[in-house]
C-alpha positions as MATLAB code, in Angstrom:
seq = 'QVQLVETGGGLVQAGGSLRLSCAASGRSFSAYAMGWFRQAPGKEREFVAAISWNRSNTNYAGSVKGRFTISRDNAKNTVYLQMNNLQPEDTAAYYCAANPLGSITVTKEFYRYWGQGTQVTVSS';
ca = [
     -40.621  -37.728   38.872;
     -40.628  -34.292   40.454;
     -40.587  -33.464   44.149;
     -41.761  -30.051   45.272;
     -41.075  -28.219   48.534;
     -42.788  -24.939   49.384;
     -41.384  -22.356   51.765;
     -42.111  -18.775   52.719;
     -45.481  -18.986   54.414;
     -46.240  -17.251   57.680;
     -48.385  -14.774   59.561;
     -48.809  -11.290   58.132;
     -51.136   -8.360   58.738;
     -53.653   -7.286   56.154;
     -51.988   -5.177   53.500;
     -48.673   -6.940   53.938;
     -46.644   -9.076   51.552;
     -45.109  -12.526   51.407;
     -43.117  -14.383   48.797;
     -43.578  -18.105   48.501;
     -40.942  -20.311   46.923;
     -41.267  -23.806   45.528;
     -38.063  -25.758   44.991;
     -38.251  -28.666   42.596;
     -36.053  -31.687   42.203;
     -35.898  -33.604   38.972;
     -34.463  -32.810   35.591;
     -37.812  -32.192   33.881;
     -38.778  -29.112   35.893;
     -37.979  -26.678   33.097;
     -40.370  -28.493   30.756;
     -43.381  -28.368   33.071;
     -45.988  -25.721   33.585;
     -46.133  -24.766   37.241;
     -49.063  -23.645   39.293;
     -50.013  -22.420   42.734;
     -53.209  -23.493   44.447;
     -54.619  -22.795   47.880;
     -56.998  -24.468   50.264;
     -58.751  -22.846   53.190;
     -60.291  -24.954   55.986;
     -63.562  -26.504   54.891;
     -63.122  -25.397   51.294;
     -61.977  -27.041   48.099;
     -58.495  -26.487   46.731;
     -58.620  -23.594   44.303;
     -56.423  -22.275   41.532;
     -54.304  -19.205   42.233;
     -51.799  -18.787   39.404;
     -49.826  -20.691   36.781;
     -46.845  -20.077   34.527;
     -45.686  -21.801   31.360;
     -42.345  -23.566   31.087;
     -40.679  -20.658   29.279;
     -42.361  -17.883   31.327;
     -44.133  -16.576   28.225;
     -47.637  -17.145   29.582;
     -49.249  -16.706   32.965;
     -52.737  -17.218   34.310;
     -54.305  -15.816   37.475;
     -57.480  -16.284   39.427;
     -59.590  -13.164   39.362;
     -59.378  -12.802   43.127;
     -55.595  -12.361   43.063;
     -55.002  -10.628   39.741;
     -53.101   -7.411   40.259;
     -51.927   -8.458   43.729;
     -50.048  -11.730   43.148;
     -47.250  -12.426   40.671;
     -45.984  -15.841   39.658;
     -42.471  -16.263   38.315;
     -39.900  -18.987   37.822;
     -36.172  -19.469   37.561;
     -35.463  -22.635   35.606;
     -31.756  -22.436   36.388;
     -32.643  -22.716   40.078;
     -35.542  -25.135   39.614;
     -37.723  -22.745   41.575;
     -41.092  -21.102   41.122;
     -42.205  -18.105   43.160;
     -45.436  -16.456   44.177;
     -45.123  -12.824   45.218;
     -48.198  -11.850   47.203;
     -48.908   -8.193   47.877;
     -51.765   -6.429   49.637;
     -52.725   -9.637   51.394;
     -56.204   -9.859   52.839;
     -57.749  -12.164   55.475;
     -59.549  -14.071   52.724;
     -56.143  -15.087   51.351;
     -55.579  -17.202   54.461;
     -55.008  -20.777   53.334;
     -52.481  -23.508   52.815;
     -50.671  -22.789   49.553;
     -49.493  -25.602   47.305;
     -47.296  -25.599   44.237;
     -47.921  -28.139   41.522;
     -46.343  -29.309   38.271;
     -48.205  -30.040   35.045;
     -46.186  -32.254   32.675;
     -48.613  -31.499   29.840;
     -47.439  -27.911   29.837;
     -50.726  -26.031   29.922;
     -51.379  -23.293   32.465;
     -54.790  -24.687   33.210;
     -56.874  -23.828   36.271;
     -57.932  -27.486   36.587;
     -56.060  -29.129   39.433;
     -56.527  -32.627   38.001;
     -54.004  -31.817   35.260;
     -51.248  -31.199   37.797;
     -49.494  -34.462   38.487;
     -46.998  -33.471   41.174;
     -47.763  -31.581   44.364;
     -45.861  -30.165   47.280;
     -46.860  -30.512   50.927;
     -48.023  -26.930   51.237;
     -47.101  -23.878   53.279;
     -49.519  -22.002   55.521;
     -50.321  -18.348   54.948;
     -52.327  -16.554   57.622;
     -53.442  -12.961   57.202;
     -54.730  -11.125   60.248;
     -57.135   -8.193   60.025;
];
């Protein structure tokens, strides 16, 4: 069992930056692939980024590639999402998720554990 808690959301102007953190409890964190997803009002939850258990592989949605960076610190049981050059279309609730199968898939159904989300709002 893994519990996930996201922090770091907030209101930022277009062009600004935020760093989201996701703290995990549970001894299996270091063995799981971790992902970030987001959901805007009236839209489906969509993939943002994922990282493998040993940080050797990452995966990004095309809309955030080059602007967002996912990282993790297994010693701290934490995964991060650095978001730069934020745009109004990035406004959404952001969720971290854990995939026990280890793949950095874009498919949300493979992620078994989810946090409660943190809101990111980007003003123009």
